[in-house]
Coordinates of C-alpha atoms in Angstrom, one line a residue:
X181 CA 232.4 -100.8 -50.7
X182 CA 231.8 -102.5 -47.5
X183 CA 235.3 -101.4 -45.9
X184 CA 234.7 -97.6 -46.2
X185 CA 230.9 -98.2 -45.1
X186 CA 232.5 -99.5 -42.0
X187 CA 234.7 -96.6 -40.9
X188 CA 232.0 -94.2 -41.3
X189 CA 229.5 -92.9 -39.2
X190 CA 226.3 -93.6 -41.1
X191 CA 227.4 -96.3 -43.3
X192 CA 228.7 -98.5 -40.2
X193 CA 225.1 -98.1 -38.6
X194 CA 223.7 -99.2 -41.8
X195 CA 225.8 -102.4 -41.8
X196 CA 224.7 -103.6 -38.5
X197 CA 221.4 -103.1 -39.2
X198 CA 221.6 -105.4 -42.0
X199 CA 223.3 -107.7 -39.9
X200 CA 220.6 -107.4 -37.8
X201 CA 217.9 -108.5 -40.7
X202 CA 220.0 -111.4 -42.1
X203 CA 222.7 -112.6 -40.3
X204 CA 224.0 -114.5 -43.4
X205 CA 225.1 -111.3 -44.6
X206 CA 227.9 -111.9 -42.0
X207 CA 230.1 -114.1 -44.2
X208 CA 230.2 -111.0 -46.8
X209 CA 231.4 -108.7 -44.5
X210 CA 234.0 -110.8 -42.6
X211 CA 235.3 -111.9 -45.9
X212 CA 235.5 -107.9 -46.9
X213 CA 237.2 -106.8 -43.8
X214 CA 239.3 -109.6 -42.5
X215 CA 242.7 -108.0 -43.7
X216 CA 242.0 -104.9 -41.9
X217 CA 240.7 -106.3 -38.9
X218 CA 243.8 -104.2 -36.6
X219 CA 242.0 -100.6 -38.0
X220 CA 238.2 -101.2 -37.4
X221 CA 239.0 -102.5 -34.1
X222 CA 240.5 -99.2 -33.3
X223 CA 238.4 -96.9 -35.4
X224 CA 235.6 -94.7 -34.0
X225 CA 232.8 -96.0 -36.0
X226 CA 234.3 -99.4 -37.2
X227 CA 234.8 -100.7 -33.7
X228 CA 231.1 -100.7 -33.4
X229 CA 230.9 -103.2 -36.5
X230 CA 233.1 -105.4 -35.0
X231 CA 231.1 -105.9 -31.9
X232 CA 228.1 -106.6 -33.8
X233 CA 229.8 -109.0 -35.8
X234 CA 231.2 -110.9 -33.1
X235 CA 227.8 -112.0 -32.2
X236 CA 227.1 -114.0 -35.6
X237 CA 230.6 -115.6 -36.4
X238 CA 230.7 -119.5 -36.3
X239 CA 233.6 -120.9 -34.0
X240 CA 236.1 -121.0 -36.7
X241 CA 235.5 -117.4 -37.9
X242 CA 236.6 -116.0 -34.6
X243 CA 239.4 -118.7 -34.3
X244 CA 240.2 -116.9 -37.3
X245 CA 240.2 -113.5 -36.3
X246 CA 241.5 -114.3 -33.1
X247 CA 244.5 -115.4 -34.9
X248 CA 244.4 -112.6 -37.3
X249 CA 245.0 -109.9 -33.8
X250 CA 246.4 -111.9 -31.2
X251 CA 249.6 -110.1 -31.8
X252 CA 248.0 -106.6 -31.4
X253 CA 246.3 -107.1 -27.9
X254 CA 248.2 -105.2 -26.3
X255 CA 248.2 -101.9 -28.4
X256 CA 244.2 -102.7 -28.7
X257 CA 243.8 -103.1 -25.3
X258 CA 245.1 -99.3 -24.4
X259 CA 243.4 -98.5 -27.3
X260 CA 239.8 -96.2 -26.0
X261 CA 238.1 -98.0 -28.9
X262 CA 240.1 -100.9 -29.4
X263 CA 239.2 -102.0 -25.9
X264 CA 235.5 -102.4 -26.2
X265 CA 236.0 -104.3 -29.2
X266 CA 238.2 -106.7 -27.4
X267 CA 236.4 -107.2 -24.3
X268 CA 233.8 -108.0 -26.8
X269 CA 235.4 -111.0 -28.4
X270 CA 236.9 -112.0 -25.4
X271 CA 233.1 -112.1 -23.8
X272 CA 232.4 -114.2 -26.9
X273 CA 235.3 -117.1 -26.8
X274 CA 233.9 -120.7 -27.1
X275 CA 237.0 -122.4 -26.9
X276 CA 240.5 -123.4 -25.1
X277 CA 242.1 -122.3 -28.0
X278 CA 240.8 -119.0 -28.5
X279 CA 241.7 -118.3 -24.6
X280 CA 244.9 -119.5 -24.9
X281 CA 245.9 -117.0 -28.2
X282 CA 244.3 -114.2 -26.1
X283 CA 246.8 -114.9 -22.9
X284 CA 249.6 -115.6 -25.2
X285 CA 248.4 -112.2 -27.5
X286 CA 248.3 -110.3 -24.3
X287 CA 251.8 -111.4 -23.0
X288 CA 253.6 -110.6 -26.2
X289 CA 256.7 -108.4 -26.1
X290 CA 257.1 -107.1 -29.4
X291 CA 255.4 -104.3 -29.5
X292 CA 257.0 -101.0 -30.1
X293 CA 257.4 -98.6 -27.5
X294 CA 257.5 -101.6 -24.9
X295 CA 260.7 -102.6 -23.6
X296 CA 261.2 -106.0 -22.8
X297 CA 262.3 -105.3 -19.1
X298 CA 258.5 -103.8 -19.1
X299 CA 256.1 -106.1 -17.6
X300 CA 253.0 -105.9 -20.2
X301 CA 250.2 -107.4 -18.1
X302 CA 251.6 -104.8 -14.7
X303 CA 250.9 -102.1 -18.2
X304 CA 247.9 -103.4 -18.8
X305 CA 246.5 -103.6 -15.2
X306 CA 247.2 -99.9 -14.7
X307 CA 245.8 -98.6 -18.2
X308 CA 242.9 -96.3 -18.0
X309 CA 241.1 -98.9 -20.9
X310 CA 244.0 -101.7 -20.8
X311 CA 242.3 -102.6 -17.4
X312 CA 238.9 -103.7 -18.5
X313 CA 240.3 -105.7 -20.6
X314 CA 242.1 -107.7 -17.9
X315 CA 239.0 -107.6 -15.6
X316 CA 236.9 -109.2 -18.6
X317 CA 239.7 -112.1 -18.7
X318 CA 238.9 -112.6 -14.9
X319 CA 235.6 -112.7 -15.4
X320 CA 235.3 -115.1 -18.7
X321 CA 238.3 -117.4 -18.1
X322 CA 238.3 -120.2 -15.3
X323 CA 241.0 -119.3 -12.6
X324 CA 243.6 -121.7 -13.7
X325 CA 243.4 -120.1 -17.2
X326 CA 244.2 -115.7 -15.7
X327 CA 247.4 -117.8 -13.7
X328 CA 249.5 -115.8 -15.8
X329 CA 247.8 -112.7 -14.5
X330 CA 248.8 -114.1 -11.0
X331 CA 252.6 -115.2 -12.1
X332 CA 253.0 -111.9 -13.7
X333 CA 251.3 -109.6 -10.4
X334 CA 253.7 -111.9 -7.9
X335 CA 257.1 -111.1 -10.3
X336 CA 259.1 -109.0 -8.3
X337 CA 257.9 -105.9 -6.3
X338 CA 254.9 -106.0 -9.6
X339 CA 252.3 -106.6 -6.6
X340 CA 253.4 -103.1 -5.2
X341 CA 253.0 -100.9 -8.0
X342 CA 249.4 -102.7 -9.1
X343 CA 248.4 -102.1 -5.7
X344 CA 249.5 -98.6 -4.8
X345 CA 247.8 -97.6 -8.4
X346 CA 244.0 -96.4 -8.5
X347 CA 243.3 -99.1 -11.8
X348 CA 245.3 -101.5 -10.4
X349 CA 243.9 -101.6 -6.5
X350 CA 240.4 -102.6 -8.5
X351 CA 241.6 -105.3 -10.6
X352 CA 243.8 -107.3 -7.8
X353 CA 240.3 -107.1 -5.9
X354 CA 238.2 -108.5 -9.1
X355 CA 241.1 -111.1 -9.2
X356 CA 240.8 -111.9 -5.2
X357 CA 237.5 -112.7 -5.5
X358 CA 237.7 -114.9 -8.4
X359 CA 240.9 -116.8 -7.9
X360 CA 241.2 -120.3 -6.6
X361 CA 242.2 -121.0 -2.8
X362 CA 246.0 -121.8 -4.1
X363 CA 245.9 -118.6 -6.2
X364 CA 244.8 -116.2 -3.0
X365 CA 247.6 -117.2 -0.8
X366 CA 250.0 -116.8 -3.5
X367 CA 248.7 -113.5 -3.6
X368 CA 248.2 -113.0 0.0
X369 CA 251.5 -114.0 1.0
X370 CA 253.0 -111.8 -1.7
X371 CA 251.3 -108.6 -0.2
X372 CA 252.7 -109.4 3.6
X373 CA 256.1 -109.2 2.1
X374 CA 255.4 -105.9 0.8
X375 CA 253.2 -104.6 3.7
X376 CA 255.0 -101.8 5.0
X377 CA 255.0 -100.3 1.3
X378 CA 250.9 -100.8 1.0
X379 CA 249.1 -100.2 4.5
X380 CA 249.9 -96.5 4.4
X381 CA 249.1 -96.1 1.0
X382 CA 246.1 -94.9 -0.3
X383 CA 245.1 -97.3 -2.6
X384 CA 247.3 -100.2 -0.9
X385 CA 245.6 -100.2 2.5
X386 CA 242.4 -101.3 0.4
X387 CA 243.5 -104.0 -1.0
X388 CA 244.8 -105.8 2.5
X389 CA 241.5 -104.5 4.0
X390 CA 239.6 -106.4 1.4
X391 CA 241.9 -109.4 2.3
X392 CA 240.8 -109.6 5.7
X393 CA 237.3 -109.7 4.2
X394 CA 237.8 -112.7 1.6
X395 CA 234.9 -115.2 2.4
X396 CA 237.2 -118.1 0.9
X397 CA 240.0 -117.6 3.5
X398 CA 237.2 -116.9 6.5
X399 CA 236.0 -120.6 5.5
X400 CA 239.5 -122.2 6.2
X401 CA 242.3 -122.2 8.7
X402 CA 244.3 -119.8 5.9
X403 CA 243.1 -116.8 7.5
X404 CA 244.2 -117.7 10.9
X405 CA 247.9 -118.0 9.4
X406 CA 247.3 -114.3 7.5
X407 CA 245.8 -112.9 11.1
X408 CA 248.9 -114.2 12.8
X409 CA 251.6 -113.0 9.8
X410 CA 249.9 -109.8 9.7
X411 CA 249.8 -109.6 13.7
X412 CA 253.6 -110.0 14.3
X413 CA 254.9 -107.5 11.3
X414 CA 251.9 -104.5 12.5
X415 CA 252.8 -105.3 16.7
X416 CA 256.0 -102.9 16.6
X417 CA 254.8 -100.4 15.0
X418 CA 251.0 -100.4 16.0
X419 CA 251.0 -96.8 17.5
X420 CA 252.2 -95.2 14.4
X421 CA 250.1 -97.6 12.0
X422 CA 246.9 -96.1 14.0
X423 CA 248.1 -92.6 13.9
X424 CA 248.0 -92.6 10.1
X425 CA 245.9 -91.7 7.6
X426 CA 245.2 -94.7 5.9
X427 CA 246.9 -97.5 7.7
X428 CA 244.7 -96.5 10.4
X429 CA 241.9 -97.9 8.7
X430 CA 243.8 -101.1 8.3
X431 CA 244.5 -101.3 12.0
X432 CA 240.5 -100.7 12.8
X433 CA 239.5 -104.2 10.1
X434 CA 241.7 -105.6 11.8
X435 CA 240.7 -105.3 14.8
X436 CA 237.0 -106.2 13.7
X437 CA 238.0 -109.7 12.5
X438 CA 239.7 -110.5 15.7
X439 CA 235.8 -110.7 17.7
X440 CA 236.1 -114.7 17.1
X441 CA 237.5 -116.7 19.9
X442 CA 240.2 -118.7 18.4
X443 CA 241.9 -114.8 17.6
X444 CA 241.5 -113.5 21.6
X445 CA 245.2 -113.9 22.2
X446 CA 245.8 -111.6 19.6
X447 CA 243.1 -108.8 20.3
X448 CA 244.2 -109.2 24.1
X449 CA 247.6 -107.6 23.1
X450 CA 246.1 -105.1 21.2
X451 CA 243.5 -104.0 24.2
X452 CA 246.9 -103.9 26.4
X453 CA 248.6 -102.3 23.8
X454 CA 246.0 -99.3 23.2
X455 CA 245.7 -99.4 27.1
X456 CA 249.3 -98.7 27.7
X457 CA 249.4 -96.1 24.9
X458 CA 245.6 -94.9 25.0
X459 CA 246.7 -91.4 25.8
X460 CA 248.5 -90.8 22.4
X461 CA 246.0 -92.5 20.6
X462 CA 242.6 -90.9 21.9
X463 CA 244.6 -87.2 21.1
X464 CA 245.2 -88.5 17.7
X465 CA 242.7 -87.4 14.9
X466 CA 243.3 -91.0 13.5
X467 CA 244.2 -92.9 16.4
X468 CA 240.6 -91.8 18.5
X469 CA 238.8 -94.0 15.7
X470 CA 241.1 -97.3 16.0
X471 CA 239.8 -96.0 20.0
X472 CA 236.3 -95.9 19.2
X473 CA 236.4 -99.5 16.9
X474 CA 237.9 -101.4 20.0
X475 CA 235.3 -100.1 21.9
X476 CA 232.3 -100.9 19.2
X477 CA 234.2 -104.8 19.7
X478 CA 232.7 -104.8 23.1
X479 CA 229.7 -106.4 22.2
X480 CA 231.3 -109.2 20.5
X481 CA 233.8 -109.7 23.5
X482 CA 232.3 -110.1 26.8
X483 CA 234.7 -113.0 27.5
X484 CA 236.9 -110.1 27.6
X485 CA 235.0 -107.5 29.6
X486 CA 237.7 -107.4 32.5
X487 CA 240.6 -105.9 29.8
X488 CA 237.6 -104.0 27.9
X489 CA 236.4 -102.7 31.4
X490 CA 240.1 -101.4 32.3
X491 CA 240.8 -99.9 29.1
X492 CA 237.0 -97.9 28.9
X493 CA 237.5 -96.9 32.5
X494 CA 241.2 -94.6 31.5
X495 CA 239.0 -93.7 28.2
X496 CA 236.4 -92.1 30.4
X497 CA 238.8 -90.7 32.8
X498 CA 240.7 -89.3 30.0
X499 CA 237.7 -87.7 28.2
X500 CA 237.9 -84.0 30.2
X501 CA 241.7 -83.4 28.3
X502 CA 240.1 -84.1 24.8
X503 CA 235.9 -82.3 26.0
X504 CA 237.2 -79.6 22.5
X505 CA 237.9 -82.8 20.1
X506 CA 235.6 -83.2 17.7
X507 CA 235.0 -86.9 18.6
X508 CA 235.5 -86.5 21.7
X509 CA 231.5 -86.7 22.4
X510 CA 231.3 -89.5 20.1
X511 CA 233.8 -91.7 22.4
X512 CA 231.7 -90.3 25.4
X513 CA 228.5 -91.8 24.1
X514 CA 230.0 -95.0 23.3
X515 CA 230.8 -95.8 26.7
X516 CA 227.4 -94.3 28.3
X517 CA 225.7 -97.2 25.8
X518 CA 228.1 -99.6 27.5
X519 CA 227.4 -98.3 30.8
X520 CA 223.5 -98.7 30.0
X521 CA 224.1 -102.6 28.7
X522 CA 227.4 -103.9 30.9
X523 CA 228.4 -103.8 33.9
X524 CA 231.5 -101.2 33.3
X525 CA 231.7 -99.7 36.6
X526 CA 232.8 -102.6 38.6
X527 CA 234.0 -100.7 41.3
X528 CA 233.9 -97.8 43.3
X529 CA 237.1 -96.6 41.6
X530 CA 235.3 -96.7 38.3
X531 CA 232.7 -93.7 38.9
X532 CA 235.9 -91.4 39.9
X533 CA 237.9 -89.6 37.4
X534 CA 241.7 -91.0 37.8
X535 CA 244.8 -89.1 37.3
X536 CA 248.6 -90.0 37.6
X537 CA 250.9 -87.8 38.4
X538 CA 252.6 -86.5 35.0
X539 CA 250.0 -87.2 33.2
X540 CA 246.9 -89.6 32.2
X541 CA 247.5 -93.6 31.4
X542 CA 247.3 -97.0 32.7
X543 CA 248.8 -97.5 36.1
X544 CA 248.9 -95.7 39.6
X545 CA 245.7 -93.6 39.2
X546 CA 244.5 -92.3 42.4
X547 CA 241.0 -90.8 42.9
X548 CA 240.5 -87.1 41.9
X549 CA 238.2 -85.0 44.8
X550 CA 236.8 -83.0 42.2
X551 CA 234.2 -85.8 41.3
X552 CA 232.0 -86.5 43.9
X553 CA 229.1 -89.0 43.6
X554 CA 225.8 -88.6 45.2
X555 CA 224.0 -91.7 46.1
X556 CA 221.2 -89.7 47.3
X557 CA 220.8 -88.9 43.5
X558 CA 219.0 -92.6 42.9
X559 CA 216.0 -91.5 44.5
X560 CA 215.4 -89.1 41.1
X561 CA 211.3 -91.1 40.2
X562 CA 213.1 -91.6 36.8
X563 CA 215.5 -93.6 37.7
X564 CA 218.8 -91.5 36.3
X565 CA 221.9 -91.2 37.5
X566 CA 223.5 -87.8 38.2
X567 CA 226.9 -86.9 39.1
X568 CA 228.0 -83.6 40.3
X569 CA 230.7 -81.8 39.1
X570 CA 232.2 -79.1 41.4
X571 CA 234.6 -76.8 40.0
X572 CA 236.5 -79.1 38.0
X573 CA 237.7 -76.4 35.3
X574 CA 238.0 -79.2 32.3
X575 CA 234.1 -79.7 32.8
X576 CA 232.3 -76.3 32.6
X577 CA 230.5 -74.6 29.8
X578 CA 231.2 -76.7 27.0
X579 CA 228.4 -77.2 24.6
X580 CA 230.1 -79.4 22.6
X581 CA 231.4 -82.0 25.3
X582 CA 228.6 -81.9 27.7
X583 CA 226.9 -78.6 28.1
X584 CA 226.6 -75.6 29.8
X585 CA 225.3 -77.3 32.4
X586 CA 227.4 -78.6 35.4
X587 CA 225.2 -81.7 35.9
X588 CA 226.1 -84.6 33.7
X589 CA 223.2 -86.9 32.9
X590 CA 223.7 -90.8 32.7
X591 CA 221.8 -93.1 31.1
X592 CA 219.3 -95.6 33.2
X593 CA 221.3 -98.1 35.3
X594 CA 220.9 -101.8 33.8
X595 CA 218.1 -103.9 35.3
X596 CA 219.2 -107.0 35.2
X597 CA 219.6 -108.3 39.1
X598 CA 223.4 -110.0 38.4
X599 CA 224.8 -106.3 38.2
X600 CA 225.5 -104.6 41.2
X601 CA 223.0 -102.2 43.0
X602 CA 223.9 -98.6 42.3
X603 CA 225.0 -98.2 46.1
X604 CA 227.9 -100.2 45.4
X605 CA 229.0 -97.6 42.9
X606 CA 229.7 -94.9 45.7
X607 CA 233.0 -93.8 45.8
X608 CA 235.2 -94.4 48.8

């Protein structure tokens, strides 16, 4: 009996290995266990039948079984064995019409258990095996065939809970990259509505990272309408966006796609921005890294060097109040590679530690006596900068910030003969 061969262990093996020597065999068995199609699909062993099977039906014998399950997609789908069966035939379709009973199978509502108000694809998406199916949809069906997928993710607030969900963060990525350019801004503009529920979230501030990173929008003026949307709703809250966990990260891709010319007006407020609040942002264990990326952006950004420069020069005067941070030697030896490659210290103000009265920040610095810089210290036959330190309590016996030394070491001043000659550094 070829139906109970099929749901058992040793008997299904034995089945595909005959299917194996003659495929002809394969009308036999279809014709055997075509009106229990639903339970092999599902079963342990039978499921592996299936999915050998598949590969030696004619076009009509999966239009017929196609036919026979479309109603039960969705409780195969979820189903641990019922999924690899499906994702099977699905990888095998040859035709319009076997897609189109799949979608319609997969959109069905009456199922039990399901209510109606329940959204079966937003189900689907966030099943631990429902998912694969969907992703093997993306794959296999041209884009304006998964638009149901995108009509169904854009119902709604649907786009928040896929999203904010571990399953369904992966699949609206595989969907991203395979959609059409109309299909991606529907999508895109769906998740700016919804922003302030995703960029904190763990899974959600992925998703409009990876948007950011979508070569279709880089190739077209889209992305310069999603930099600009995305600029105006983040601008108010930007301080508290780079203090957090994950929307942190946001803020820092951000900032990374803004190196291209045509988006300096934007990363200009941003550099005032951080400048104006630098001094909650560099104490911040999150906000020192969105720090440290606009700083990495120099190199990208020399047009910008004199709002760079002035933002680097309160980091570095600022670095003594954070020497115990963890990163606080990391931000230091960002801005001695500057100092090595760019002309940062314009000015004689620049070599001197600033301070404002109530505390550190942009505006009405005046020079503190403690740092005191010895141009007699460029005759050193290696070419190094020093600069003393006298007894400037923030700077002593730190191993982590500097070291226990009281002599910080710079690295070699730039050669090239536009920059300034090291006695135009000395303070005044």
């Amino acid at each position: 009996d070829i139906l109970k061969l099929s749901v058992d262990q040793y008997g299904c093996r034995f089945l595909q290995k005959k299917l194996d020597l003659d495929s002809s065999i394969k009308d036999v068995i279809f014709n055997k266990i075509f009106n229990n199609l639903i339970n092999l699909i599902i079963d342990p062993f039978g499921n592996y039948l299936i999915q050998k099977l598949i590969d030696h039906l004619s076009t009509y014998q999966k239009d017929l079984m196609i036919e026979k399950i479309h109603g039960y997609l969705f409780l195969i789908s979820i189903n641990q064995y019922g999924t690899r069966s499906l994702q099977k035939i699905i990888d095998k379709i040859s035709n319009t019409y076997q897609i189109d009973l799949v979608i319609k199978g997969l959109q069905m509502n009456d199922v039990p258990n399901v209510s109606i108000e329940d959204n079966n694809i937003v189900k689907l998406i966030k099943d631990l095996n429902g998912n694969h199916v969907i992703q093997k949809c993306i794959f296999k069906f041209p884009p304006e065939k998964f638009q149901f997928l995108i009509d169904s993710i854009c119902m709604d607030n649907n786009i928040v809970r896929i999203s904010t969900h571990k399953h369904g963060c992966c699949v609206l990525q595989k969907l991203l990259n395979n959609a059409n350019f109309n299909q991606i801004l529907k999508i895109s503009n769906n998740l700016l509505i919804y922003l302030d529920d995703l960029i904190n979230d763990q899974f959600g501030n992925y998703i409009i990272q990876f948007l950011f990173e979508l070569n279709f929008l880089k190739s077209s003026n889209s992305i310069n309408f999603l930099i600009d949307d995305f600029f105006n709703r983040i601008y108010g809250n930007l301080i508290q966006l780079s203090c957090l966990k994950f929307s942190s990260n946001v803020v820092e891709k951000f900032i990374k796609i803004l190196k291209h010319k045509q988006n300096y007006v934007y990363l200009i407020e941003i550099i005032k921005f951080v400048d104006s609040n630098f001094e909650i942002l560099i104490k911040d264990k999150f906000g020192n890294y969105v720090i440290q990326t606009l700083i990495d952006q120099f190199y990208d950004v020399v047009e910008l060097s004199t709002e760079m420069n002035n933002l680097i020069l309160n980091i570095k005067s600022y670095l003594p109040v954070i020497k115990s941070a963890p990163y606080a030697r990391k931000i230091q030896l960002k801005i001695q590679q500057l100092e090595t490659n760019y002309n940062l210290m314009s000015s004689a103000s620049s070599i001197n530690s600033f301070e404002r009265n109530g505390g550190h920040g942009g505006g009405n610095f005046h020079t503190n006596s403690a740092f005191q810089f010895d141009n007699d210290q460029f005759r050193n036959p290696k070419n190094q900068y020093y600069m003393n330190y006298n007894s400037n309590p923030h700077f002593i016996n730190d191993q982590q910030f500097i070291s226990s030394s009281t002599q910080f070491i710079y690295p070699p001043p730039p050669t090239n003969s536009d920059f300034p000659a090291p006695n135009q550094f000395q303070s005044q």
